Amino acid sequence: MTTEVSPPLPLPNELTAPFWEGASKGQLVIQHCNSCGHFQHAPEPICSACLSFDLGSAPVSGKGTVYTFCIPTQAFHPWFEDKLPFVLAVVELDDQPGLKMITNIVNVNPDDVKVGDRVEVTFQPLGEGFMLPVFHPAAQ
Amino acid sequence: MAKKNRVAIVGVGYSDVSRGTGYTLDKLTAQSSVAAMDDAGIKPTDIDGVVVHSFPHQFVSSTHTAAMLGIPDLAFYSGNVDGAAYSVAAMHAIAAIASGSAETVLTLRTVHKDGAAGGGRPSGNQGIPGNQQFSMPYGSFTGSHWAGLYMQRHMAMYGSTEEDFGAFAIAQRKFAVANPTESFFHEELTMDDYLNSRYIAKPLHLFDCDYPVDSSSALIFTTEERARDMKQKPVFFDSWANGTTKEADFSLVGDMTHSSPWMASKRMWSRTDLKPSDVDTAGLYDGFSFIAMQWLEALGFCGEGESGSFVRSGATSATGSLPTNTDGGACNVGRRHGANFFIEVTRQLRGTAGDRALPKKPEVGVVSNAVGGFAACALLTAE
């Protein structure tokens, strides 16, 4: 018996589409304020730094540091049943102090990950053409 | 400092509580409300305010609750789905009474067992709307995920260990064993039990998690003047405060080891002459054990990063300097979303804790709720 298990797929909207479109082209794209240059993630209709509504998006370096992580050992969605254990992490991006995103650390033994590790973005197919920005240990 | 417009807790009550009552949210709500009115010795016609906190997908209406109980007319009501669980209801009710908007307010938190995780999971190919599309595709679905993130950050910053979190779980289990009518767990926990319990999201163990149940909790607040004429010895709010972080997403708060409990604690202490050393007992929210430990640090009962050694010293035990979660906490009595701490500290302060009365009768207690993006705490006094 085979069962089709669907991944949890995003439903892009006006604010979130640039992130997913960037990922599909192999770029990590974050919402960016056209008035003050502030990056924010997740995207919002207003810039929390200067209250401008003039918001766009911009590619970032894709380099960052592991702020924290955990290793889920129980799947709360069928898609993850055969992916346990994996590394769920928060990465702080180099491009702006405190600019963080939820992500996965891949291509690594989960027990080898440490807070403070340097990481770089890479992209994994999620399904239906979506690419997921994830991180792997930075080249030495 | 002499306080004006003091607010008192005059009644507390629970519904039937179990892994599956089969009762509707409304029936659970009615049960706890009646229990709290009985405790206070008052009737529905004595109540002129109702404040409820519930999950959006398990909404309990304050006005419908009032109608169900035969409360004829509400001077103040509020039904909340946002923020720090039961404490939101408490904070609204305190503010309503202190401002004169209402005199006697019923506050409620009702939850069905699957409440915390059941609301937002996508199924099939519907797609994830909103900002959860930046967490769910990475496998982040429940509180257990951000809890693991917070614990790991604390361990990295301060060198704390799984054994530190285990020490907290073991300490509050001792209280649970002494509370057999409310606790779901009746055996003491050993460090081996804790460390051998399965991980949910390493470093988070099963025994770090509160125990999902169907429950409703109710407390009745009123003015000092009215409280003096009621059945129970009143317990008073000395000071209280909310706190939030700049970032709403729990996984993206700026500083995970100094999240909203620090903001709420600082604000609360700024509003009182009492000091941490004046506090005799604590009820600190334990949706996950690390949360209670962040409160120990935020409230100033131990140094930053030192909650593990504080707990290991025995300070939070029945004979320690700060008996903490003396009902056994939500990990043992089941998920009441903060209300159990207000109820238990009230019972200890007014002297109705029965066999569980602390060896040294407490005069001042602290209660807290939530972590991460939003939190609240309050100081309670016996007089």
JSON list of N, CA and C in Angstrom, two decimals, chain B residues 91 130 145 167 293 341-342 364 378:
[
{"chain": "B", "resi": 91, "resn": "MET", "atom": "N", "xyz": [-5.96, 39.89, 34.25]},
{"chain": "B", "resi": 91, "resn": "MET", "atom": "CA", "xyz": [-5.53, 41.28, 34.09]},
{"chain": "B", "resi": 91, "resn": "MET", "atom": "C", "xyz": [-6.71, 42.19, 33.71]},
{"chain": "B", "resi": 130, "resn": "GLY", "atom": "N", "xyz": [-0.52, 32.97, 5.55]},
{"chain": "B", "resi": 130, "resn": "GLY", "atom": "CA", "xyz": [0.11, 33.80, 6.57]},
{"chain": "B", "resi": 130, "resn": "GLY", "atom": "C", "xyz": [1.54, 33.40, 6.89]},
{"chain": "B", "resi": 145, "resn": "HIS", "atom": "N", "xyz": [8.19, 22.64, 19.90]},
{"chain": "B", "resi": 145, "resn": "HIS", "atom": "CA", "xyz": [9.30, 23.03, 19.03]},
{"chain": "B", "resi": 145, "resn": "HIS", "atom": "C", "xyz": [9.98, 24.30, 19.53]},
{"chain": "B", "resi": 167, "resn": "ALA", "atom": "N", "xyz": [15.69, 18.48, 37.25]},
{"chain": "B", "resi": 167, "resn": "ALA", "atom": "CA", "xyz": [15.58, 18.78, 38.68]},
{"chain": "B", "resi": 167, "resn": "ALA", "atom": "C", "xyz": [14.27, 19.51, 38.97]},
{"chain": "B", "resi": 293, "resn": "MET", "atom": "N", "xyz": [11.38, 28.02, 34.98]},
{"chain": "B", "resi": 293, "resn": "MET", "atom": "CA", "xyz": [12.78, 28.35, 35.33]},
{"chain": "B", "resi": 293, "resn": "MET", "atom": "C", "xyz": [13.16, 29.73, 34.80]},
{"chain": "B", "resi": 341, "resn": "PHE", "atom": "N", "xyz": [-2.26, 28.22, 39.05]},
{"chain": "B", "resi": 341, "resn": "PHE", "atom": "CA", "xyz": [-1.31, 28.89, 39.94]},
{"chain": "B", "resi": 341, "resn": "PHE", "atom": "C", "xyz": [-2.00, 29.98, 40.74]},
{"chain": "B", "resi": 342, "resn": "PHE", "atom": "N", "xyz": [-2.89, 30.73, 40.11]},
{"chain": "B", "resi": 342, "resn": "PHE", "atom": "CA", "xyz": [-3.68, 31.73, 40.84]},
{"chain": "B", "resi": 342, "resn": "PHE", "atom": "C", "xyz": [-4.52, 31.02, 41.91]},
{"chain": "B", "resi": 364, "resn": "VAL", "atom": "N", "xyz": [2.89, 36.18, 51.35]},
{"chain": "B", "resi": 364, "resn": "VAL", "atom": "CA", "xyz": [3.03, 36.80, 50.02]},
{"chain": "B", "resi": 364, "resn": "VAL", "atom": "C", "xyz": [3.33, 35.69, 49.00]},
{"chain": "B", "resi": 378, "resn": "ALA", "atom": "N", "xyz": [1.82, 38.46, 38.85]},
{"chain": "B", "resi": 378, "resn": "ALA", "atom": "CA", "xyz": [1.14, 39.24, 39.89]},
{"chain": "B", "resi": 378, "resn": "ALA", "atom": "C", "xyz": [1.64, 38.81, 41.25]}
]
